[in-house]
mmCIF file of C-alpha atoms in Angstrom:
data_model
loop_
_atom_site.group_PDB
_atom_site.id
_atom_site.type_symbol
_atom_site.label_atom_id
_atom_site.label_comp_id
_atom_site.label_asym_id
_atom_site.label_seq_id
_atom_site.Cartn_x
_atom_site.Cartn_y
_atom_site.Cartn_z
ATOM 1 C CA MET E 189 110.409 49.616 91.974
ATOM 2 C CA ALA E 190 113.161 47.604 93.241
ATOM 3 C CA ASN E 191 114.728 48.350 96.620
ATOM 4 C CA LEU E 192 118.139 48.204 95.397
ATOM 5 C CA ASN E 193 119.537 50.759 93.185
ATOM 6 C CA LEU E 194 122.564 50.684 90.758
ATOM 7 C CA ILE E 195 125.290 53.369 91.897
ATOM 8 C CA ARG E 196 127.183 54.908 89.192
ATOM 9 C CA ILE E 197 130.703 54.706 90.106
ATOM 10 C CA ALA E 198 132.312 56.085 86.677
ATOM 11 C CA GLY E 199 131.100 55.982 82.833
ATOM 12 C CA SER E 200 129.487 52.471 82.587
ATOM 13 C CA SER E 201 130.767 51.033 85.660
ATOM 14 C CA TYR E 202 128.207 50.632 88.567
ATOM 15 C CA CYS E 203 127.435 48.698 91.716
ATOM 16 C CA ALA E 204 124.395 47.527 93.562
ATOM 17 C CA SER E 205 123.577 49.519 96.575
ATOM 18 C CA GLY E 206 123.115 47.532 99.638
ATOM 19 C CA ARG E 207 125.048 44.946 101.585
ATOM 20 C CA TRP E 208 126.711 43.070 98.797
ATOM 21 C CA SER E 209 128.085 45.212 96.064
ATOM 22 C CA VAL E 210 127.205 43.355 92.814
ATOM 23 C CA GLY E 211 129.412 44.814 90.108
ATOM 24 C CA VAL E 212 127.880 45.868 86.621
ATOM 25 C CA TYR E 213 129.405 47.224 83.474
ATOM 26 C CA MET E 214 127.033 48.074 81.024
ATOM 27 C CA ASP E 215 128.289 48.426 77.320
ATOM 28 C CA PRO E 216 127.234 52.255 76.385
ATOM 29 C CA LYS E 217 126.422 51.491 72.741
ATOM 30 C CA THR E 218 124.583 47.766 73.042
ATOM 31 C CA LYS E 219 123.627 47.778 76.713
ATOM 32 C CA CYS E 220 124.813 44.503 77.262
ATOM 33 C CA SER E 221 125.705 44.247 80.835
ATOM 34 C CA VAL E 222 128.332 42.055 82.681
ATOM 35 C CA LEU E 223 127.789 41.408 86.252
ATOM 36 C CA ILE E 224 130.873 40.976 89.023
ATOM 37 C CA ASP E 225 129.292 38.088 91.133
ATOM 38 C CA SER E 226 125.600 37.275 91.258
ATOM 39 C CA GLY E 227 124.325 38.170 94.800
ATOM 40 C CA ALA E 228 123.921 36.560 98.037
ATOM 41 C CA SER E 229 120.543 35.151 97.200
ATOM 42 C CA ALA E 230 117.770 34.795 94.523
ATOM 43 C CA GLY E 231 116.104 37.706 96.094
ATOM 44 C CA VAL E 232 119.276 40.069 95.638
ATOM 45 C CA ALA E 233 119.603 38.689 92.121
ATOM 46 C CA ARG E 234 116.425 39.515 91.280
ATOM 47 C CA GLU E 235 116.854 43.292 92.449
ATOM 48 C CA VAL E 236 120.003 43.455 90.584
ATOM 49 C CA ASP E 237 118.287 42.117 87.471
ATOM 50 C CA HIS E 238 115.237 44.570 87.784
ATOM 51 C CA ALA E 239 117.858 47.718 88.400
ATOM 52 C CA VAL E 240 119.449 46.892 85.267
ATOM 53 C CA LYS E 241 116.696 46.797 83.052
ATOM 54 C CA GLU E 242 115.639 50.061 84.655
ATOM 55 C CA TYR E 243 118.883 51.392 83.180
ATOM 56 C CA GLY E 244 117.981 49.761 80.070
ATOM 57 C CA GLY E 245 120.644 46.999 80.255
ATOM 58 C CA ASN E 246 120.384 43.378 79.336
ATOM 59 C CA ILE E 247 122.461 41.096 81.554
ATOM 60 C CA THR E 248 124.367 38.438 79.302
ATOM 61 C CA ALA E 249 127.433 37.351 81.065
ATOM 62 C CA ILE E 250 128.406 37.095 85.056
ATOM 63 C CA ILE E 251 132.091 36.948 86.265
ATOM 64 C CA MET E 252 132.359 35.152 89.387
ATOM 65 C CA THR E 253 135.251 36.435 91.285
ATOM 66 C CA HIS E 254 135.416 33.380 93.593
ATOM 67 C CA GLY E 255 133.197 30.876 95.247
ATOM 68 C CA HIS E 256 132.098 31.588 98.227
ATOM 69 C CA GLU E 257 128.373 31.405 98.554
ATOM 70 C CA VAL E 258 127.233 35.099 99.245
ATOM 71 C CA GLN E 259 129.079 35.457 95.616
ATOM 72 C CA CYS E 260 127.314 32.656 94.311
ATOM 73 C CA ARG E 261 123.866 32.453 95.481
ATOM 74 C CA GLY E 262 122.153 34.490 92.540
ATOM 75 C CA ILE E 263 123.448 32.106 89.696
ATOM 76 C CA HIS E 264 120.140 29.718 89.780
ATOM 77 C CA TYR E 265 118.143 33.074 89.413
ATOM 78 C CA PHE E 266 120.002 34.392 86.694
ATOM 79 C CA LYS E 267 119.967 30.947 84.696
ATOM 80 C CA GLU E 268 116.087 30.795 84.855
ATOM 81 C CA GLN E 269 115.887 34.020 83.558
ATOM 82 C CA TYR E 270 118.631 34.117 81.054
ATOM 83 C CA PRO E 271 119.072 30.292 79.817
ATOM 84 C CA ASN E 272 121.846 31.601 77.291
ATOM 85 C CA ILE E 273 123.779 33.602 79.723
ATOM 86 C CA LYS E 274 127.428 33.316 80.142
ATOM 87 C CA ILE E 275 129.005 32.505 83.533
ATOM 88 C CA TYR E 276 132.644 32.659 83.913
ATOM 89 C CA SER E 277 135.257 31.789 86.751
ATOM 90 C CA THR E 278 138.698 30.544 87.118
ATOM 91 C CA HIS E 279 139.354 26.867 87.623
ATOM 92 C CA GLN E 280 140.475 27.425 90.790
ATOM 93 C CA THR E 281 136.999 28.841 91.701
ATOM 94 C CA GLY E 282 135.257 26.036 89.840
ATOM 95 C CA MET E 283 137.296 23.775 91.943
ATOM 96 C CA TYR E 284 136.278 25.522 95.211
ATOM 97 C CA MET E 285 132.764 25.542 94.357
ATOM 98 C CA GLN E 286 132.705 21.643 94.018
ATOM 99 C CA HIS E 287 134.529 21.132 96.921
ATOM 100 C CA MET E 288 132.019 22.837 99.182
ATOM 101 C CA ILE E 289 129.061 21.363 97.472
ATOM 102 C CA ASP E 290 130.517 17.759 98.054
ATOM 103 C CA GLU E 291 131.324 18.776 101.931
ATOM 104 C CA SER E 292 127.956 20.359 101.948
ATOM 105 C CA ASP E 293 126.219 16.905 100.714
ATOM 106 C CA THR E 294 128.170 14.768 103.069
ATOM 107 C CA SER E 295 127.043 17.206 106.365
ATOM 108 C CA ARG E 296 123.409 17.836 105.236
ATOM 109 C CA GLY E 297 121.965 14.742 103.514
ATOM 110 C CA GLY E 298 118.937 15.641 101.528
ATOM 111 C CA ASP E 299 118.634 19.388 101.819
ATOM 112 C CA SER E 300 116.322 21.272 99.662
ATOM 113 C CA ASN E 301 119.043 23.396 97.970
ATOM 114 C CA LYS E 302 121.084 20.409 97.117
ATOM 115 C CA ASP E 303 119.806 20.589 93.428
ATOM 116 C CA GLU E 304 120.117 24.212 93.144
ATOM 117 C CA ASP E 305 123.703 24.139 94.559
ATOM 118 C CA HIS E 306 124.769 21.054 91.826
ATOM 119 C CA GLU E 307 123.307 23.434 88.903
ATOM 120 C CA ARG E 308 125.534 26.539 90.399
ATOM 121 C CA ILE E 309 128.471 24.345 89.973
ATOM 122 C CA HIS E 310 127.612 22.871 86.454
ATOM 123 C CA SER E 311 126.479 26.806 85.313
ATOM 124 C CA ILE E 312 130.141 27.676 84.723
ATOM 125 C CA THR E 313 130.174 27.862 80.930
ATOM 126 C CA ASP E 314 133.551 29.245 80.505
ATOM 127 C CA TYR E 315 136.774 29.450 82.295
ATOM 128 C CA ILE E 316 139.023 32.467 83.108
ATOM 129 C CA PRO E 317 142.891 32.063 82.938
ATOM 130 C CA TYR E 318 144.205 32.766 86.268
ATOM 131 C CA GLU E 319 146.620 35.436 85.262
ATOM 132 C CA GLU E 320 147.057 38.991 84.725
ATOM 133 C CA GLY E 321 145.575 40.212 81.468
ATOM 134 C CA SER E 322 142.812 41.517 79.115
ATOM 135 C CA PHE E 323 139.347 39.358 78.788
ATOM 136 C CA GLN E 324 136.764 40.211 76.246
ATOM 137 C CA ILE E 325 133.302 39.600 76.635
ATOM 138 C CA GLY E 326 131.318 40.582 73.147
ATOM 139 C CA SER E 327 132.417 44.028 72.651
ATOM 140 C CA ILE E 328 133.526 44.596 76.285
ATOM 141 C CA GLN E 329 137.107 44.535 76.924
ATOM 142 C CA LEU E 330 137.955 44.298 80.667
ATOM 143 C CA GLN E 331 141.384 43.319 82.309
ATOM 144 C CA ILE E 332 141.623 40.821 84.867
ATOM 145 C CA VAL E 333 143.781 41.135 87.976
ATOM 146 C CA THR E 334 144.618 37.864 90.302
ATOM 147 C CA LEU E 335 143.747 38.567 93.814
ATOM 148 C CA PRO E 336 144.594 35.721 96.130
ATOM 149 C CA GLY E 337 144.625 35.676 99.837
ATOM 150 C CA HIS E 338 141.004 35.619 100.859
ATOM 151 C CA CYS E 339 140.070 32.583 98.649
ATOM 152 C CA ALA E 340 142.007 30.562 96.352
ATOM 153 C CA GLY E 341 141.747 31.562 92.606
ATOM 154 C CA MET E 342 140.328 34.830 93.543
ATOM 155 C CA ILE E 343 140.170 37.524 90.667
ATOM 156 C CA GLY E 344 139.118 41.303 90.520
ATOM 157 C CA VAL E 345 138.059 42.928 87.404
ATOM 158 C CA ILE E 346 139.018 46.238 85.624
ATOM 159 C CA THR E 347 136.529 48.159 83.384
ATOM 160 C CA PRO E 348 137.603 50.635 80.667
ATOM 161 C CA ASP E 349 136.402 53.161 83.349
ATOM 162 C CA ASP E 350 139.266 52.410 85.523
ATOM 163 C CA VAL E 351 137.276 50.936 88.118
ATOM 164 C CA VAL E 352 138.768 48.037 89.957
ATOM 165 C CA TYR E 353 136.171 45.247 91.120
ATOM 166 C CA CYS E 354 138.373 44.037 94.117
ATOM 167 C CA SER E 355 135.888 41.399 95.362
ATOM 168 C CA ASP E 356 136.837 40.456 98.890
ATOM 169 C CA ALA E 357 140.612 41.421 98.705
ATOM 170 C CA LEU E 358 139.517 44.603 100.851
ATOM 171 C CA PHE E 359 136.591 45.095 103.207
ATOM 172 C CA GLY E 360 135.001 48.382 103.660
ATOM 173 C CA TYR E 361 135.342 50.585 106.747
ATOM 174 C CA HIS E 362 131.726 49.327 108.334
ATOM 175 C CA THR E 363 133.059 45.540 107.787
ATOM 176 C CA LEU E 364 136.244 46.516 109.719
ATOM 177 C CA SER E 365 134.290 48.282 112.477
ATOM 178 C CA LYS E 366 132.295 45.146 113.003
ATOM 179 C CA GLN E 367 134.596 41.936 112.221
ATOM 180 C CA LYS E 368 137.399 41.552 114.841
ATOM 181 C CA LEU E 369 139.411 39.438 112.572
ATOM 182 C CA LEU E 370 139.836 39.535 108.592
ATOM 183 C CA PHE E 371 138.888 36.664 106.614
ATOM 184 C CA TYR E 372 142.179 35.670 104.768
ATOM 185 C CA THR E 373 143.281 31.990 104.348
ATOM 186 C CA ASN E 374 146.756 32.895 103.033
ATOM 187 C CA ILE E 375 148.336 35.871 104.793
ATOM 188 C CA ALA E 376 151.227 36.479 102.281
ATOM 189 C CA ASP E 377 149.065 36.303 99.368
ATOM 190 C CA ALA E 378 146.708 38.561 101.111
ATOM 191 C CA LYS E 379 149.285 41.308 101.734
ATOM 192 C CA THR E 380 150.673 40.941 98.128
ATOM 193 C CA SER E 381 146.817 41.161 96.711
ATOM 194 C CA ILE E 382 146.522 44.304 98.837
ATOM 195 C CA ARG E 383 149.707 46.232 97.775
ATOM 196 C CA LYS E 384 148.858 45.198 94.227
ATOM 197 C CA LEU E 385 145.740 47.271 94.275
ATOM 198 C CA LEU E 386 147.582 50.168 95.723
ATOM 199 C CA SER E 387 149.924 49.775 92.784
ATOM 200 C CA LEU E 388 147.252 50.073 90.285
ATOM 201 C CA ARG E 389 146.649 53.906 91.399
ATOM 202 C CA SER E 390 142.775 53.280 90.142
ATOM 203 C CA GLU E 391 140.173 55.952 90.193
ATOM 204 C CA ALA E 392 138.025 54.012 92.214
ATOM 205 C CA TYR E 393 137.663 50.619 93.925
ATOM 206 C CA VAL E 394 134.471 48.521 94.433
ATOM 207 C CA LEU E 395 134.475 46.046 97.397
ATOM 208 C CA TYR E 396 131.766 43.356 97.457
ATOM 209 C CA HIS E 397 131.665 44.303 101.426
ATOM 210 C CA GLY E 398 131.870 47.938 101.382
ATOM 211 C CA GLY E 399 130.620 49.718 97.878
ATOM 212 C CA CYS E 400 132.963 52.201 96.152
ATOM 213 C CA ILE E 401 136.143 53.665 97.992
ATOM 214 C CA ARG E 402 137.523 56.566 95.997
ATOM 215 C CA LYS E 403 141.390 56.808 95.355
ATOM 216 C CA SER E 404 141.902 59.331 98.007
ATOM 217 C CA LYS E 405 140.632 56.942 100.643
ATOM 218 C CA ILE E 406 142.394 53.619 99.416
ATOM 219 C CA MET E 407 145.628 54.014 101.175
ATOM 220 C CA ASP E 408 144.050 54.693 104.512
ATOM 221 C CA LEU E 409 141.974 51.625 104.178
ATOM 222 C CA ALA E 410 144.668 49.308 103.170
ATOM 223 C CA ASN E 411 146.802 50.496 105.768
ATOM 224 C CA GLN E 412 144.290 49.454 108.143
ATOM 225 C CA HIS E 413 143.929 46.035 106.897
ATOM 226 C CA LEU E 414 147.715 45.515 106.946
ATOM 227 C CA THR E 415 147.577 46.822 110.302
ATOM 228 C CA ARG E 416 144.984 44.280 111.328
ATOM 229 C CA ILE E 417 146.677 41.680 109.763
ATOM 230 C CA ASN E 418 149.983 42.008 111.324
ATOM 231 C CA LYS E 419 148.739 42.494 115.034
ATOM 232 C CA LEU E 420 146.775 39.119 114.884
ATOM 233 C CA SER E 421 149.795 37.567 113.816
ATOM 234 C CA ASN E 422 151.643 39.100 116.569
ATOM 235 C CA VAL E 423 148.973 38.048 118.824
ATOM 236 C CA ILE E 424 149.004 34.698 117.691
ATOM 237 C CA TYR E 425 153.069 34.455 117.960
ATOM 238 C CA GLN E 426 152.950 35.868 121.847
ATOM 239 C CA ILE E 427 150.470 32.776 122.434
ATOM 240 C CA ILE E 428 152.882 30.376 120.838
ATOM 241 C CA LYS E 429 156.282 31.643 121.734
ATOM 242 C CA ASP E 430 156.446 30.952 125.211
ATOM 243 C CA ARG E 431 155.391 27.148 125.485
ATOM 244 C CA PRO E 432 154.452 24.220 123.069
ATOM 245 C CA ILE E 433 150.541 24.803 122.330
ATOM 246 C CA THR E 434 148.141 22.976 119.969
ATOM 247 C CA LEU E 435 146.397 24.732 117.141
ATOM 248 C CA GLU E 436 143.029 24.096 118.818
ATOM 249 C CA SER E 437 144.145 25.852 122.040
ATOM 250 C CA ILE E 438 145.480 28.471 119.947
ATOM 251 C CA VAL E 439 142.085 28.791 118.338
ATOM 252 C CA GLU E 440 140.544 28.679 121.912
ATOM 253 C CA LYS E 441 142.586 31.717 122.974
ATOM 254 C CA VAL E 442 141.823 33.740 119.916
ATOM 255 C CA MET E 443 138.055 33.344 120.435
ATOM 256 C CA ARG E 444 138.296 34.134 123.941
ATOM 257 C CA ARG E 445 140.686 37.334 123.576
ATOM 258 C CA TYR E 446 138.809 38.687 120.949
ATOM 259 C CA GLU E 447 135.113 37.677 122.425
ATOM 260 C CA ILE E 448 134.109 35.492 119.391
ATOM 261 C CA GLU E 449 130.529 34.524 119.691
ATOM 262 C CA GLN E 450 130.563 30.698 120.608
ATOM 263 C CA THR E 451 128.976 29.131 117.681
ATOM 264 C CA MET E 452 130.109 26.399 115.218
ATOM 265 C CA GLN E 453 130.174 28.900 112.111
ATOM 266 C CA GLN E 454 132.174 31.349 114.412
ATOM 267 C CA TYR E 455 134.418 28.753 115.473
ATOM 268 C CA GLU E 456 134.871 27.382 111.935
ATOM 269 C CA ILE E 457 135.611 30.984 110.500
ATOM 270 C CA THR E 458 137.871 31.616 113.469
ATOM 271 C CA SER E 459 139.799 28.331 113.220
ATOM 272 C CA GLU E 460 140.620 28.932 109.245
ATOM 273 C CA ILE E 461 141.532 32.097 110.075
ATOM 274 C CA THR E 462 144.025 31.264 112.894
ATOM 275 C CA ARG E 463 145.456 28.323 110.686
ATOM 276 C CA ALA E 464 146.533 30.885 108.030
ATOM 277 C CA HIS E 465 148.539 32.841 110.409
ATOM 278 C CA VAL E 466 150.053 30.175 111.980
ATOM 279 C CA THR E 467 150.911 28.862 108.510
ATOM 280 C CA GLU E 468 152.472 32.172 107.780
ATOM 281 C CA LEU E 469 154.277 32.314 111.174
ATOM 282 C CA ARG E 470 155.790 29.033 110.076
ATOM 283 C CA ARG E 471 156.344 30.057 106.702
ATOM 284 C CA THR E 472 158.653 32.992 108.120
ATOM 285 C CA GLY E 473 160.436 30.733 110.292
ATOM 286 C CA GLN E 474 159.049 32.275 113.641
ATOM 287 C CA ILE E 475 157.456 29.230 115.153
ATOM 288 C CA LEU E 476 158.128 25.591 114.823
ATOM 289 C CA PRO E 477 155.814 22.387 114.541
ATOM 290 C CA ASN E 478 156.419 19.196 116.717
ATOM 291 C CA LEU E 479 154.423 15.964 116.479
ATOM 292 C CA PHE E 480 154.577 14.442 120.154
ATOM 293 C CA GLU E 481 152.348 11.523 121.044
ATOM 294 C CA GLY E 482 149.609 12.128 118.503
ATOM 295 C CA TYR E 483 149.150 15.752 119.151
ATOM 296 C CA LEU E 484 150.750 18.675 116.722
ATOM 297 C CA TYR E 485 152.423 21.416 118.840
ATOM 298 C CA PHE E 486 153.723 24.697 117.825
ATOM 299 C CA THR E 487 156.196 26.694 119.563
ATOM 300 C CA GLY E 488 158.622 29.645 119.022
ATOM 301 C CA SER E 489 161.561 28.869 117.121
ATOM 302 C CA THR E 490 164.120 29.354 119.917
ATOM 303 C CA GLN E 491 161.850 27.613 122.533
ATOM 304 C CA GLU E 492 161.812 24.038 123.471
ATOM 305 C CA THR E 493 159.870 21.744 120.773
ATOM 306 C CA ILE E 494 158.890 19.090 122.996
ATOM 307 C CA PRO E 495 156.166 19.534 125.614
ATOM 308 C CA GLY E 496 156.998 17.787 129.188
ATOM 309 C CA THR E 497 154.638 14.935 130.596
ATOM 310 C CA ASP E 498 153.233 17.484 133.099
ATOM 311 C CA ASP E 499 152.853 20.280 130.604
ATOM 312 C CA GLN E 500 150.658 18.180 128.115
ATOM 313 C CA GLU E 501 148.610 16.638 131.162
ATOM 314 C CA GLU E 502 147.929 20.304 132.265
ATOM 315 C CA HIS E 503 147.299 21.256 128.641
ATOM 316 C CA ILE E 504 144.378 18.539 128.039
ATOM 317 C CA LEU E 505 142.975 19.488 131.854
ATOM 318 C CA GLU E 506 142.913 23.009 131.175
ATOM 319 C CA SER E 507 141.548 22.518 127.715
ATOM 320 C CA ASN E 508 138.496 20.420 129.057
ATOM 321 C CA ALA E 509 137.929 22.783 131.974
ATOM 322 C CA ASN E 510 137.714 25.630 129.347
ATOM 323 C CA TYR E 511 135.244 23.523 127.534
ATOM 324 C CA LEU E 512 133.134 23.020 130.286
ATOM 325 C CA SER E 513 132.900 26.389 131.785
ATOM 326 C CA SER E 514 132.200 27.921 128.082
#
């Protein structure tokens, strides 16, 4: 018996129990099963496979909602078990996966997972148009909904049971209680996607990090996300508005304010989140960029945009002191 089980959401729509809620839609007549994402590892994929088999299902296809590793790491297992399996993604997701693999090749050299990673990108058999509409896999009719914001090219899937698998457009309550910053790479798109999910008025939503959220709770969850997003934007604006400051210094102040763990992984995540909020503040005209002596500064749109020589020197000394004391 596998440790992981399938949770019935409605009709023939399921999700995997545990940390990563891999989606499963099982055709009630043929038992052909479509997965939404593949799992965070071969071990997770194996348990999903066993759980589907216990329900009499046969996995014939996977829809990749986006290209982050915790969605994609199970592809290798399923390709080994089902050589003819169909794996679908958007073109944007395919390009993102290739970009991440290229970067990984450069940084890690001869890592033992290199061949597996390259197989993953070449395992995509068909591309899904990045647009709203119906999508047929065998006898299964699904609806695709575009959900940018967390990752470019991300999609959600709506089953005939009116269950929305919304990937990482929203995160569950447990994730909200643990994560101080929400990972979105485009703030305007993230807000649009959240509001789009609300407009669907579906009976149930499955979050990859959070499991099933029923219709009665989705408004509260969405509002918590929007509040958290707006609060961080305001925090970053307050950091920027009074004096010119570099992106690197903004990241440092965000990490200190939210007591983010001082690791390279957390730095990279915080940097990407911060950059997204800075980009949105620029887009809405609240801050302005200025290049000065090789440094890119940001400041409030009503403030002086050229840092004084003394200010620049103080900034460099302060940054060095913070680095040495951290």
